[in-house]
Coordinates of C-alpha atoms in Angstrom, one line a residue:
M1 CA 0.0 0.0 0.0
A2 CA 2.8 2.4 0.8
Q3 CA 4.2 1.9 -2.7
E4 CA 0.9 2.9 -4.4
K5 CA 0.7 6.1 -2.4
R6 CA 4.2 7.0 -3.5
R7 CA 3.2 6.6 -7.2
Y8 CA 0.4 9.1 -6.8
D9 CA 2.7 11.6 -5.0
E10 CA 5.3 11.4 -7.9
K11 CA 2.9 13.2 -10.4
P12 CA 3.9 16.8 -11.0
D13 CA 1.3 19.4 -10.1
L14 CA 0.3 21.3 -13.3
T15 CA -1.7 24.0 -11.6
P16 CA 1.2 26.5 -11.3
M17 CA 2.3 25.9 -14.9
I18 CA -1.2 26.5 -16.2
D19 CA -1.4 29.7 -14.1
V20 CA 1.8 31.0 -15.7
V21 CA 0.7 30.1 -19.2
F22 CA -2.6 32.0 -18.7
Q23 CA -0.8 35.0 -17.3
L24 CA 1.6 35.1 -20.3
L25 CA -1.4 34.8 -22.7
I26 CA -3.1 37.7 -21.0
F27 CA 0.2 39.7 -21.1
F28 CA 0.7 39.2 -24.8
M29 CA -2.9 39.9 -25.6
V30 CA -2.8 43.2 -23.7
T31 CA 0.5 44.4 -25.1
A32 CA 0.0 43.3 -28.7
V33 CA 0.1 46.0 -31.3
F34 CA -3.0 46.1 -33.5
A35 CA -2.1 47.2 -37.0
I36 CA -4.6 49.1 -39.2
T37 CA -5.5 46.9 -42.0
P38 CA -7.0 48.5 -45.1
G39 CA -9.7 45.9 -45.7
L40 CA -8.7 45.5 -49.3
D41 CA -5.9 43.3 -50.6
I42 CA -3.3 45.8 -51.8
K43 CA 0.4 45.8 -52.5
L44 CA 2.1 49.2 -51.7
P45 CA 4.9 50.4 -53.9
E46 CA 8.3 50.6 -52.3
A47 CA 10.4 53.8 -51.5
E48 CA 13.7 54.4 -49.9
E49 CA 12.5 57.1 -47.5
A50 CA 9.2 55.7 -46.1
Q51 CA 7.8 57.5 -43.0
A52 CA 4.8 56.9 -40.9
P53 CA 2.5 59.9 -40.0
E54 CA 2.2 61.0 -36.3
K55 CA -1.3 62.4 -36.1
E56 CA -4.8 61.3 -36.9
N57 CA -5.4 61.2 -40.6
L58 CA -7.8 60.0 -43.3
F59 CA -6.8 56.9 -45.1
I60 CA -8.0 56.2 -48.6
V61 CA -7.3 52.7 -49.9
V62 CA -7.4 51.9 -53.6
D63 CA -7.0 48.3 -54.7
Q64 CA -5.9 47.1 -58.2
D65 CA -9.6 46.9 -59.4
G66 CA -10.3 50.5 -58.4
N67 CA -12.4 49.7 -55.3
M68 CA -11.9 52.5 -52.7
K69 CA -12.3 52.7 -48.9
L70 CA -12.1 55.8 -46.7
N71 CA -11.2 54.8 -43.2
H72 CA -12.7 51.3 -43.7
Q73 CA -15.9 52.5 -45.4
T74 CA -16.5 51.8 -49.0
V75 CA -16.7 55.0 -51.1
T76 CA -17.0 55.9 -54.8
F77 CA -15.9 58.9 -56.7
A78 CA -19.5 60.1 -56.6
N79 CA -19.6 60.4 -52.8
L80 CA -15.9 60.7 -51.9
K81 CA -16.0 64.5 -51.7
D82 CA -18.9 64.5 -49.3
R83 CA -17.4 61.8 -47.1
I84 CA -14.1 63.7 -46.9
Q85 CA -15.9 66.9 -45.9
E86 CA -17.9 65.0 -43.2
K87 CA -14.7 63.5 -41.8
R88 CA -12.8 66.8 -42.0
Q89 CA -15.5 68.6 -39.9
I90 CA -15.0 66.0 -37.2
L91 CA -11.2 66.3 -37.3
D92 CA -9.1 69.5 -37.3
N93 CA -7.8 71.5 -40.3
T94 CA -4.4 69.9 -40.0
T95 CA -5.7 66.6 -41.2
M96 CA -3.7 64.8 -43.9
I97 CA -5.0 62.3 -46.4
I98 CA -2.9 59.2 -46.8
I99 CA -3.5 57.4 -50.1
Q100 CA -2.7 53.7 -50.0
G101 CA -2.9 52.9 -53.6
D102 CA -2.0 49.4 -54.9
E103 CA 1.0 49.7 -57.2
R104 CA -1.2 48.2 -59.9
A105 CA -4.0 50.8 -59.5
T106 CA -4.2 53.4 -62.3
H107 CA -2.4 56.7 -62.0
G108 CA -5.6 58.5 -63.0
Q109 CA -7.6 57.2 -60.0
I110 CA -4.9 58.4 -57.6
V111 CA -4.8 61.9 -59.3
Q112 CA -8.6 62.1 -59.2
I113 CA -8.5 61.3 -55.4
M114 CA -5.9 64.0 -54.9
D115 CA -8.0 66.6 -56.9
I116 CA -11.1 65.8 -54.8
A117 CA -9.1 66.2 -51.6
R118 CA -7.7 69.6 -52.8
Q119 CA -11.3 70.8 -53.6
V120 CA -12.3 70.0 -50.1
G121 CA -9.3 71.9 -48.8
V122 CA -7.0 69.1 -47.7
V123 CA -3.6 70.3 -49.0
D124 CA -1.5 67.7 -47.1
Q125 CA -1.6 64.5 -49.0
I126 CA 0.7 61.5 -48.8
I127 CA 1.0 58.5 -51.0
A128 CA 1.9 55.5 -48.8
T129 CA 4.9 53.3 -49.7
E130 CA 6.8 50.5 -48.2
P131 CA 10.6 50.5 -47.5
Q132 CA 12.6 48.7 -50.2
R133 CA 13.3 45.2 -49.4
G134 CA 16.9 44.0 -49.5
K135 CA 18.5 47.2 -48.2

């Protein structure tokens, strides 16, 4: 009988290990950085001097098929001007527009977006790029 008790006592207690795993899981969930995904499958062009903006801005995403989203909301050229004006009233006058255009999107679409933004009064416009790979 004494030998059978000893076998039960030799099992490791998993409770502390499970507690540590849950604490690590919570730590990584809380500290994880959530990236802004555009919602469309795009491939940004590369540039040597790529910089990220520091203030709250408007993001316009254009995929290779010409579909557009303004801050995760689908827009068309017909309603883009109104949507930018609405967003600009909420934000301040220093708002920039960041155009995340797929490198396969047409140049005309990007220029048309920039013209609409200028009509609304947004002068600061950025075309998003990625740093060149391999450097």
